[in-house]
Amino acid sequence: MSEFEKCTVDPAAREMLVKAKKIGFLTSFDRAKAQEPRCNFGNSGICCRICLQGPCRIIPKKLGANKGICGASDYTIVARNTVRYIAGGASAHSDHGRHIATAVLHVGEGHAKDYKITDSAKLLKVAKRIGLPTEGKSINEVAVAVASEALKDFGRQDTAPCTWVESTVTEGRKKKFKDTTIMPSSINGSIAELLHQTHIGNDADPVNIIFSGLRVALGDYDGMQLATDLSDVLFGTPTPTVTEANLGVLDPEMVNICVHGHNPLLSQVVVDTAREMQEEAKAAGAKGIKLSGICCTGNEVLSRAGVAIATNFATQELAIMTGLVDAIVVDVQCIMPSLRSLSECFHTKVVTTMPISKIPGSYHYEFDEENAVESARAIIRLAIETYKRRDPEKIERQEYKNKVVAGFSLEAILEIFASVNPDNPISVLTEAIKAGELKGVALFAGCNNLKGTHNQNHVEIAKKMAANDVFMVATGCAGQAYAMSGLLTPEAVEAYAGPGLKAFLNRISAKADLKTALPLIFHMGSCVDNSRATSLLTLMANELGVDTPDVPFVASAPEPMSEKAVAIGAWNVAMGIPVHIGVIAPTTGSDLVHGVVTQIAKDVFGGYFIMETDYAKGTDKLLAALEERSWKLRIRSAAKAKYAERETAN
Ligand code: BF8
Ligand code: SF4
């Protein structure tokens, strides 16, 4: 195996790594190698840096060193470190949601002239769901009311539950969250309280700390649900769209602008404004402007505007290395600071846009909600100017790209199912599971992690799940891995689906009024859109008449990396889902904490973490979890039918 085969399974990325080596540029792949060997204290979570006396490292057999200086045990340290990841993730997601909610509020109040309520039907639906009156009110008034409710979820001072949790989960989950005291009242308040709770000399009880971590994780869920709802309100609810993915989408004859990060507030405006500026690009000698996306901003504009995907997290530097990217416009999260130093070797301009995410030496065009189109125009003009300075010697055109069928919001999925059963669309899925045609549903989410081979876990696990008749949905960099590898296509159904999944998808494709047949995996959007997948789970549970822990539904983050992924994993566990992660989390330093997250959580919430780096073993564990649940479901519904028959006979 060549050194590049070990780095990534993606052929385009491998070629670019060869180029990186040739020009002597160190990429994230080189830096990951340079970090080895890792420190075992950090790896297992028993390094504490919470106060300035630290770092304290736990050495179990050394007298005096089996606790931190303050006397904190391994279980306290591991629990504190773990929940502080969740706090970081929840801050990032919910701040994103707060930003969108503020924009909706401003639109409703008549400011933010560059934005509008695009999906008023969704706005009304959300208002109804959260119990707000809409009759006799203008759309703008409803927007103000809904956005104000969303903003209350960030800073509520009483004990009322967060609205977006309360209004989107099953009755069973609501009760569970209240009984276990993890129902959040305020996103920001729960994060602040957790940081307080994990300060030196505070909570030493690992279980109490973990429960608070779960409360913050549900705050993360709340922020994601409202971010998805309100992004749909502002920019439209995604519908199926056909586009392409991988570095081959970068077009040598066009001005190439990559949007990268997470928040669609600017990127969507860049996409819309670029459409009106094609002539300026032509005047500069290009055939037009080609937009493409990296990370979740890419997923947002893919889902709503059919924008192509350039690549995902681990390979973001390699896009610049093609010599074809004229500007890379970034907003927040998952942006490697190395983009800036790499851009120095090329003509590419790195443009930062958010006050909390600057990279020294890059161009900063501060995003201004009141003048978003103007900001977007200035950035696009910079890209057109930069295009003129491309160095033909440094261009390495990539041929690799794959067709992509994406844009599967929950609304879109239900509309597709409605082509088979207009009265009860969700039953199309649940009946297929009950009948044994499908084994269940798997959500693939999360990042790339440079501890493993880029995209390998994503692709291999999904192929094996497909062969075993699992209906699959995806978000985030997982969705992009599938886009890059050609798994978001009808052709992949033919190549990889088992007989049940193939029959299910083909039956629906034949009935649905779509321009293309259905793909193997349904791309549901960005990481905040994991909310869409949970709403699918909630619908399934209600249709099956059970709570979420009894639904044959599993989640996998085959290559998780960010604090956000930890937060998502944690609330998925609270939702009752078996959650596979393709890395070993730093919880192994405490048997107690590791046992809680991988086993005891199941007794309390029904969900639990499966930590498995080997993709074949990971898939087997996910399949076993699905089989157990679908088997129980069938037994239960057979028993129910039998008793119903007896009742009628009596
Ligand atoms: O929010 S999957 S690497 S891009 S954190 Fe980041 Fe992970 Fe990608 Fe999307 Ni999500
Ligand atoms: Fe050490 Fe305790 Fe400070 Fe952690 S909080 S660094 S264990 S003294």
XYZ file of C-alpha atoms and ligand atoms in Angstrom:
668
model
C 0.000 0.000 0.000
C 1.439 3.390 -0.965
C 1.723 6.085 1.687
C -1.140 7.976 -0.011
C -3.435 4.945 -0.066
C -3.116 4.883 3.695
C -4.114 8.563 3.878
C -7.314 8.477 1.844
C -9.540 6.260 -0.292
C -10.394 9.207 -2.511
C -8.562 9.083 -5.874
C -8.643 12.862 -6.379
C -7.207 13.477 -2.924
C -4.461 10.912 -3.519
C -3.365 12.716 -6.664
C -3.283 16.036 -4.880
C -1.213 14.553 -2.060
C 1.355 13.502 -4.646
C 1.447 17.106 -5.825
C 1.762 18.379 -2.245
C 4.779 16.166 -1.749
C 6.295 17.368 -5.022
C 6.003 21.041 -4.100
C 7.023 20.365 -0.499
C 3.821 21.540 1.150
C 2.906 19.826 4.400
C -0.794 18.993 4.570
C -3.000 17.952 7.463
C -2.068 14.351 6.601
C 1.627 15.098 7.243
C 0.837 17.004 10.401
C -1.287 14.106 11.682
C 1.667 11.762 11.237
C 3.951 14.235 12.973
C 1.699 14.155 16.058
C 2.396 10.443 16.607
C 2.925 8.894 19.061
C 0.154 10.500 21.095
C 0.298 10.969 24.831
C -1.606 8.203 26.584
C -2.854 10.492 29.335
C -4.578 12.678 26.769
C -5.720 9.702 24.708
C -7.533 8.158 27.646
C -8.902 11.415 29.084
C -6.951 11.444 32.357
C -5.022 14.643 31.790
C -6.644 17.544 33.639
C -5.863 21.150 32.713
C -8.844 22.720 34.382
C -6.755 24.810 36.774
C -3.301 26.353 36.615
C -1.808 23.749 38.958
C -2.174 21.277 36.112
C -1.718 19.515 33.918
C -2.374 16.727 36.423
C -2.062 13.241 34.970
C -3.445 10.158 36.673
C -0.927 7.394 37.239
C -3.027 4.705 38.983
C -0.207 2.806 40.666
C 1.915 5.753 41.787
C 1.232 6.824 45.341
C 0.016 10.412 45.324
C -0.351 10.476 41.537
C -3.459 8.323 41.431
C -5.397 11.565 41.925
C -4.955 15.157 40.746
C -3.404 17.720 43.093
C -6.870 18.741 44.276
C -7.765 15.091 44.842
C -9.870 14.670 41.708
C -10.159 10.989 40.719
C -9.862 9.588 37.215
C -13.659 9.391 36.922
C -14.100 13.075 37.808
C -11.406 14.156 35.369
C -12.674 11.989 32.479
C -16.293 13.068 33.053
C -15.339 16.754 33.220
C -13.221 16.560 30.061
C -15.976 14.732 28.188
C -18.763 17.156 29.011
C -16.576 20.139 28.225
C -16.370 18.804 24.654
C -20.162 18.796 24.618
C -20.229 22.393 25.858
C -17.913 23.438 23.007
C -20.067 21.684 20.430
C -23.325 23.046 21.806
C -21.911 26.581 21.805
C -20.965 26.298 18.141
C -24.247 24.829 16.910
C -26.497 26.987 19.004
C -24.629 30.199 18.251
C -25.170 29.373 14.587
C -28.887 28.884 15.339
C -29.045 32.150 17.294
C -27.508 33.985 14.355
C -30.198 32.619 12.004
C -32.985 33.367 14.512
C -31.773 36.962 14.828
C -31.821 37.304 11.036
C -35.440 36.050 10.912
C -36.363 38.510 13.662
C -34.785 41.372 11.724
C -36.552 40.383 8.502
C -39.861 40.300 10.371
C -39.150 43.733 11.829
C -38.491 45.102 8.365
C -34.674 45.359 8.511
C -32.184 43.051 6.791
C -33.358 44.095 3.325
C -31.268 41.418 1.583
C -33.216 38.590 3.202
C -36.813 37.552 2.982
C -39.176 34.882 4.259
C -38.813 32.372 1.437
C -40.843 29.508 2.891
C -43.852 31.027 4.603
C -45.633 27.655 4.702
C -42.813 26.281 6.860
C -42.942 29.385 9.056
C -46.650 28.823 9.666
C -46.071 25.128 10.296
C -43.380 25.889 12.885
C -45.580 28.531 14.532
C -48.392 26.010 14.817
C -46.083 23.323 16.191
C -44.805 25.585 18.946
C -48.323 26.786 19.772
C -48.248 30.356 18.464
C -51.448 31.889 17.053
C -51.178 32.872 13.377
C -54.706 33.830 12.425
C -55.079 37.402 11.306
C -51.342 37.955 11.543
C -49.048 38.991 8.687
C -46.136 36.736 7.737
C -43.741 39.305 9.181
C -45.598 39.330 12.488
C -45.447 35.543 12.643
C -41.715 35.688 11.804
C -41.108 38.058 14.722
C -43.129 35.843 17.075
C -41.372 32.606 16.023
C -37.882 34.148 16.106
C -38.600 35.659 19.534
C -39.631 32.242 20.849
C -36.419 30.779 19.435
C -34.330 33.459 21.109
C -36.075 32.750 24.434
C -34.598 29.234 24.290
C -31.149 30.763 24.712
C -31.710 32.757 27.883
C -34.841 31.607 29.715
C -34.538 32.251 33.456
C -37.428 30.056 34.626
C -37.652 26.263 34.473
C -39.943 25.930 31.442
C -38.492 23.502 28.879
C -36.753 24.707 25.732
C -39.461 25.010 23.078
C -37.629 23.298 20.223
C -36.944 20.205 22.347
C -40.424 20.122 23.851
C -42.182 20.494 20.497
C -40.185 17.996 18.443
C -39.645 14.827 20.493
C -41.977 11.965 21.434
C -44.087 12.057 24.599
C -41.912 9.244 25.908
C -38.699 11.247 25.433
C -40.225 14.333 27.028
C -41.064 12.294 30.110
C -37.637 10.665 30.134
C -35.844 14.013 29.857
C -37.959 15.462 32.671
C -37.596 12.397 34.912
C -33.831 12.389 34.491
C -33.698 16.203 34.940
C -31.901 16.723 31.634
C -34.610 18.778 29.911
C -32.903 22.141 29.282
C -34.623 25.482 29.924
C -31.941 27.665 28.438
C -29.180 26.729 26.004
C -26.751 29.384 27.171
C -27.676 28.883 30.819
C -27.053 25.142 30.657
C -23.631 25.686 29.076
C -22.648 28.297 31.685
C -23.840 26.033 34.478
C -21.830 23.110 33.107
C -18.649 25.191 32.965
C -19.339 26.227 36.563
C -20.078 22.654 37.615
C -16.767 21.451 36.156
C -14.630 24.244 37.669
C -11.971 23.091 40.137
C -13.393 22.172 43.475
C -16.950 21.745 42.311
C -18.767 18.606 41.222
C -16.754 15.398 41.674
C -19.639 13.029 40.929
C -19.146 11.640 37.401
C -22.772 10.612 36.940
C -24.050 14.022 37.983
C -21.540 15.637 35.617
C -22.594 13.382 32.733
C -26.280 14.150 33.260
C -25.492 17.856 33.077
C -23.520 17.119 29.919
C -26.633 15.508 28.459
C -28.711 18.567 29.385
C -26.250 20.690 27.419
C -26.362 18.150 24.589
C -30.134 18.589 24.445
C -29.484 22.335 24.306
C -27.307 21.530 21.291
C -30.238 19.612 19.790
C -32.547 22.560 20.470
C -30.179 24.973 18.708
C -29.882 22.628 15.740
C -33.635 22.124 15.407
C -34.303 25.830 15.406
C -31.359 26.495 13.053
C -32.814 24.045 10.541
C -36.368 25.370 10.859
C -35.384 28.995 10.520
C -32.840 28.410 7.722
C -35.660 26.742 5.771
C -37.901 29.724 6.515
C -35.267 32.159 5.240
C -33.834 30.248 2.295
C -36.378 27.550 1.460
C -36.866 23.917 2.465
C -34.609 21.657 0.370
C -36.055 19.567 -2.430
C -34.228 16.904 -4.473
C -31.517 18.345 -6.642
C -28.912 16.904 -9.003
C -25.337 18.131 -9.044
C -21.728 16.843 -8.832
C -19.014 16.356 -6.245
C -15.254 16.072 -5.865
C -12.318 18.187 -6.997
C -13.225 17.685 -10.663
C -16.045 20.217 -10.195
C -13.427 23.000 -10.178
C -13.608 24.291 -13.731
C -10.453 25.729 -15.345
C -12.536 27.997 -17.565
C -14.558 29.558 -14.768
C -13.917 31.831 -11.811
C -13.974 29.270 -8.993
C -15.312 30.356 -5.622
C -15.440 27.823 -2.784
C -17.740 28.550 0.140
C -16.615 26.860 3.327
C -17.789 26.766 6.920
C -21.320 26.369 8.268
C -23.610 29.341 8.353
C -25.723 29.881 5.215
C -26.406 33.558 6.005
C -23.588 34.755 3.769
C -22.932 31.739 1.546
C -26.506 31.606 0.273
C -26.282 35.299 -0.629
C -22.942 34.688 -2.395
C -24.641 31.941 -4.427
C -27.604 34.159 -5.352
C -25.437 37.190 -6.112
C -22.994 35.183 -8.252
C -25.867 34.336 -10.601
C -26.254 38.052 -11.328
C -22.514 38.634 -11.815
C -21.765 36.107 -14.543
C -21.214 38.933 -17.068
C -18.473 40.497 -14.938
C -16.682 37.159 -14.886
C -17.042 36.873 -18.667
C -15.582 40.356 -19.093
C -12.537 39.088 -17.197
C -12.090 36.280 -19.725
C -13.797 33.450 -17.827
C -16.848 31.544 -18.999
C -18.661 32.473 -15.803
C -18.587 31.856 -12.065
C -18.495 28.335 -10.669
C -19.433 27.899 -7.042
C -18.602 24.871 -5.000
C -18.777 24.004 -1.327
C -16.653 22.495 1.421
C -17.993 21.312 4.799
C -21.471 22.268 5.968
C -21.835 25.633 4.269
C -21.314 23.477 1.190
C -24.086 21.148 2.347
C -26.446 24.082 2.954
C -26.034 25.501 -0.559
C -25.966 22.024 -2.090
C -29.321 21.224 -0.508
C -31.035 24.463 -1.425
C -29.319 25.609 -4.610
C -27.731 22.484 -6.094
C -24.204 23.884 -5.641
C -21.493 21.287 -6.299
C -19.357 19.829 -3.499
C -15.594 20.325 -3.891
C -14.475 18.146 -0.997
C -14.922 17.556 2.742
C -13.102 18.432 5.967
C -9.825 16.500 5.845
C -9.054 17.422 2.242
C -10.006 21.113 2.299
C -6.387 22.174 1.702
C -6.247 20.047 -1.430
C -8.874 22.175 -3.180
C -6.456 25.124 -3.149
C -3.694 22.853 -4.379
C -5.462 22.382 -7.721
C -4.408 25.961 -8.512
C -7.965 26.574 -9.674
C -9.615 28.129 -6.616
C -9.717 31.898 -7.001
C -11.332 32.609 -3.664
C -12.241 30.485 -0.697
C -14.865 32.266 1.368
C -15.147 31.019 4.920
C -17.557 31.738 7.737
C -17.371 29.665 10.949
C -16.189 26.232 12.161
C -13.992 23.462 10.722
C -11.833 25.889 8.721
C -8.160 24.916 8.865
C -5.982 27.951 9.585
C -3.433 26.345 7.242
C -5.551 27.424 4.257
C -3.981 30.838 4.527
C -0.345 29.685 4.405
C -1.151 27.272 1.584
C -2.835 30.039 -0.404
C 0.495 31.918 -0.387
C 1.903 29.220 -2.677
C -0.969 29.815 -5.105
C -2.969 32.786 -6.332
C -5.988 31.907 -4.110
C -7.494 34.532 -1.815
C -8.775 33.316 1.536
C -11.639 35.546 2.653
C -12.820 35.419 6.250
C -16.217 36.956 6.944
C -17.149 36.499 10.592
C -15.932 38.563 13.561
C -15.296 35.406 15.600
C -13.381 33.557 12.895
C -10.393 35.452 11.517
C -7.143 34.024 10.161
C -4.096 36.309 10.321
C -3.000 37.400 6.867
C -6.233 36.560 5.059
C -8.685 39.057 3.581
C -11.434 39.956 6.037
C -14.722 41.191 4.584
C -16.874 41.477 7.646
C -20.320 40.062 7.032
C -22.935 42.743 7.433
C -26.481 41.442 7.666
C -27.880 44.832 6.649
C -25.749 44.869 3.492
C -25.270 41.193 2.733
C -25.535 41.521 -1.045
C -22.989 44.318 -1.047
C -20.566 42.145 0.988
C -21.152 39.236 -1.392
C -20.554 41.447 -4.449
C -17.262 42.720 -3.073
C -16.086 39.166 -2.387
C -17.094 37.930 -5.845
C -15.303 40.904 -7.459
C -12.172 40.018 -5.515
C -12.418 36.466 -6.881
C -12.834 37.748 -10.452
C -9.760 39.960 -10.077
C -7.816 37.039 -8.616
C -8.838 34.781 -11.487
C -6.832 37.052 -13.801
C -3.696 36.211 -11.816
C -3.969 32.421 -12.029
C -0.650 30.741 -12.666
C -1.101 28.152 -15.469
C 2.079 26.398 -14.315
C 0.495 25.572 -10.981
C -2.809 24.263 -12.262
C -3.540 20.596 -11.827
C -6.927 19.912 -13.271
C -8.767 17.098 -11.569
C -11.003 14.800 -13.563
C -12.608 13.019 -10.628
C -16.178 13.936 -9.945
C -19.378 12.048 -9.337
C -23.026 12.703 -9.939
C -24.978 13.602 -6.794
C -28.691 13.397 -6.018
C -29.257 15.329 -2.772
C -31.641 17.799 -1.095
C -33.660 15.354 1.023
C -35.282 17.439 3.728
C -37.782 15.490 5.824
C -40.557 17.283 3.939
C -39.060 16.100 0.629
C -38.749 12.512 1.872
C -42.362 12.486 3.031
C -43.514 13.878 -0.287
C -41.645 11.081 -2.053
C -43.182 8.454 0.260
C -46.572 10.060 -0.378
C -46.329 8.922 -3.985
C -46.849 5.397 -2.595
C -49.156 6.218 0.321
C -50.580 9.745 0.208
C -52.617 9.247 3.393
C -49.765 8.080 5.587
C -46.354 8.645 3.947
C -44.180 7.584 6.908
C -45.860 4.177 6.968
C -44.135 3.403 3.647
C -40.894 3.193 5.614
C -42.216 1.598 8.807
C -44.226 -1.043 6.926
C -41.140 -2.007 4.903
C -39.297 -2.555 8.186
C -42.157 -4.520 9.727
C -42.369 -6.679 6.631
C -38.644 -7.416 6.823
C -37.862 -5.791 3.475
C -35.674 -3.261 5.291
C -33.598 -3.988 8.364
C -34.044 -0.465 9.684
C -32.641 3.028 9.282
C -29.090 4.288 9.743
C -28.050 7.905 10.041
C -24.474 8.610 8.959
C -23.087 11.842 10.299
C -19.947 13.616 11.330
C -16.554 14.503 10.179
C -13.276 13.145 8.910
C -10.694 12.222 11.491
C -7.058 12.139 10.440
C -6.346 9.323 12.879
C -7.794 7.027 10.218
C -7.921 6.783 6.430
C -9.940 9.665 4.981
C -13.469 8.626 3.886
C -12.714 4.894 4.266
C -14.948 4.202 7.269
C -17.734 6.293 5.744
C -17.727 4.433 2.462
C -17.087 0.889 3.662
C -19.690 0.952 6.442
C -22.349 2.370 4.134
C -21.683 -0.220 1.429
C -22.056 -3.053 3.923
C -25.200 -1.554 5.444
C -26.636 -1.190 1.933
C -25.953 -4.844 1.179
C -27.848 -5.660 4.387
C -30.962 -3.712 3.358
C -30.594 -0.712 5.639
C -32.277 2.529 4.567
C -29.627 5.229 4.942
C -29.666 8.968 5.485
C -26.587 11.178 5.825
C -25.495 14.649 6.885
C -22.320 16.698 7.265
C -18.979 15.454 6.012
C -20.400 11.915 5.910
C -22.886 13.099 3.279
C -20.017 14.711 1.389
C -17.924 11.532 1.552
C -20.812 9.714 -0.151
C -21.203 12.532 -2.675
C -17.492 12.384 -3.533
C -17.594 8.583 -3.866
C -20.638 8.286 -6.111
C -22.910 6.753 -3.455
C -25.582 9.449 -3.762
C -26.715 8.061 -7.106
C -29.310 5.645 -8.485
C -26.379 3.731 -10.032
C -25.108 3.000 -6.519
C -28.480 1.397 -5.727
C -27.860 -1.084 -8.513
C -24.266 -1.651 -7.460
C -24.563 -1.936 -3.672
C -28.136 -2.324 -2.391
C -29.269 -5.693 -1.073
C -32.475 -7.148 -2.557
C -34.797 -5.574 0.027
C -33.355 -2.072 -0.167
C -33.214 -2.256 -3.955
C -36.857 -3.332 -4.201
C -37.897 -0.598 -1.726
C -36.066 2.233 -3.506
C -37.009 1.089 -7.004
C -40.670 0.738 -6.042
C -40.736 4.324 -4.803
C -38.615 5.653 -7.693
C -41.146 4.193 -10.112
C -43.991 6.101 -8.444
C -42.341 9.353 -7.368
C -42.497 12.302 -9.674
C -38.765 13.026 -9.752
C -36.336 13.914 -12.522
C -34.094 11.076 -11.408
C -34.405 7.742 -9.642
C -33.608 7.712 -5.918
C -30.025 7.447 -4.683
C -28.594 4.773 -2.382
C -28.261 7.220 0.532
C -30.495 10.231 1.219
C -28.386 13.332 1.922
C -30.365 15.347 4.494
C -28.059 18.369 4.719
C -25.531 19.923 7.051
C -24.651 18.850 10.593
C -27.339 21.041 12.128
C -29.719 19.109 9.869
C -29.204 16.016 11.988
C -32.337 17.554 13.450
C -34.142 16.416 10.279
C -33.031 12.835 10.886
C -34.285 12.980 14.478
C -37.637 14.273 13.282
C -37.746 11.260 10.955
C -37.062 9.020 13.964
C -39.801 10.749 15.984
C -42.306 10.251 13.165
C -41.345 6.588 12.901
C -41.749 6.073 16.649
C -45.180 7.696 16.665
C -46.278 5.657 13.663
C -45.035 2.422 15.232
C -46.668 3.300 18.551
C -43.416 2.956 20.495
C -40.825 5.304 21.939
C -37.598 6.035 20.067
C -35.450 3.391 21.836
C -37.634 0.709 20.256
C -37.295 1.977 16.692
C -34.834 0.095 14.461
C -32.752 3.212 13.980
C -29.007 3.537 14.522
C -26.511 6.325 14.018
C -22.880 6.246 13.050
C -20.204 8.899 12.958
C -17.625 6.753 11.175
C -14.887 9.418 11.416
C -15.877 11.903 14.162
C -13.557 14.754 15.002
C -15.163 17.934 16.358
C -16.658 18.892 19.715
C -19.900 19.327 17.772
C -19.793 15.645 16.840
C -19.462 14.746 20.536
C -22.505 16.883 21.365
C -24.552 15.300 18.559
C -23.496 11.810 19.623
C -24.501 12.551 23.216
C -28.025 13.744 22.400
C -28.512 10.872 19.976
C -27.792 8.554 22.908
C -30.374 10.461 24.985
C -32.849 9.986 22.116
C -32.412 6.235 22.570
C -30.185 5.513 19.592
C -27.198 3.138 19.456
C -24.424 5.461 18.252
C -21.329 4.039 16.620
C -18.204 6.192 16.537
C -15.197 5.143 14.490
C -12.658 6.382 17.021
C -12.021 5.482 20.641
C -13.138 8.478 22.678
C -10.959 9.658 25.559
C -13.163 7.994 28.168
C -11.100 4.837 28.598
C -9.104 6.374 31.482
C -12.061 5.729 33.777
C -13.761 2.343 33.706
C -16.720 3.931 35.414
C -17.270 6.719 32.857
C -16.475 4.443 29.910
C -18.980 1.923 31.262
C -21.636 4.611 31.672
C -21.378 5.873 28.086
C -21.058 2.458 26.429
C -23.395 0.354 28.599
C -25.276 1.930 31.482
C -26.641 4.701 29.243
C -28.652 1.949 27.525
C -30.486 1.102 30.755
C -31.456 4.720 31.312
C -32.029 6.118 27.808
C -32.019 3.120 25.471
C -29.115 4.644 23.535
C -25.396 4.028 24.053
C -22.038 4.535 22.346
C -20.381 1.795 20.310
C -16.679 2.653 19.925
C -15.127 0.658 17.113
C -12.387 1.787 14.739
C -12.561 -1.298 12.507
C -15.242 -0.624 9.906
C -16.237 -4.254 9.443
C -16.693 -4.822 13.177
C -18.435 -1.460 13.564
C -20.942 -2.391 10.854
C -21.608 -5.772 12.452
C -22.407 -4.080 15.753
C -24.760 -1.610 14.076
C -26.490 -4.424 12.185
C -26.851 -6.443 15.372
C -28.486 -3.454 17.106
C -30.902 -3.014 14.189
C -31.717 -6.708 14.053
C -32.489 -6.850 17.768
C -34.841 -3.892 17.488
C -36.620 -4.988 14.314
C -37.004 -8.524 15.679
C -38.611 -7.164 18.877
C -40.810 -4.878 16.834
C -42.111 -7.754 14.731
C -42.742 -9.942 17.784
C -44.557 -7.073 19.436
C -46.753 -6.293 16.443
C -47.476 -10.010 15.888
C -48.506 -10.332 19.552
C -50.600 -7.173 19.292
C -52.394 -8.514 16.202
C -52.993 -11.861 17.926
C -54.513 -10.255 21.017
C -56.608 -7.917 18.873
C -57.933 -11.013 17.032
C -58.794 -12.696 20.348
C -60.524 -9.561 21.592
C -62.666 -9.475 18.443
C -63.444 -13.204 18.750
C -64.522 -12.715 22.371
O -20.631 20.507 11.159
S -19.092 16.986 9.907
S -15.895 18.247 10.068
S -18.033 20.291 8.598
S -18.175 19.178 12.464
Fe -17.050 19.928 10.591
Fe -17.500 17.511 11.304
Fe -17.577 18.180 8.811
Fe -20.089 20.296 9.419
Ni -20.103 18.689 11.302
Fe -5.063 19.128 38.809
Fe -7.399 19.370 40.133
Fe -6.365 21.463 38.824
Fe -7.334 19.378 37.461
S -8.488 20.771 38.755
S -5.446 20.484 37.025
S -6.813 17.676 38.812
S -5.484 20.428 40.591
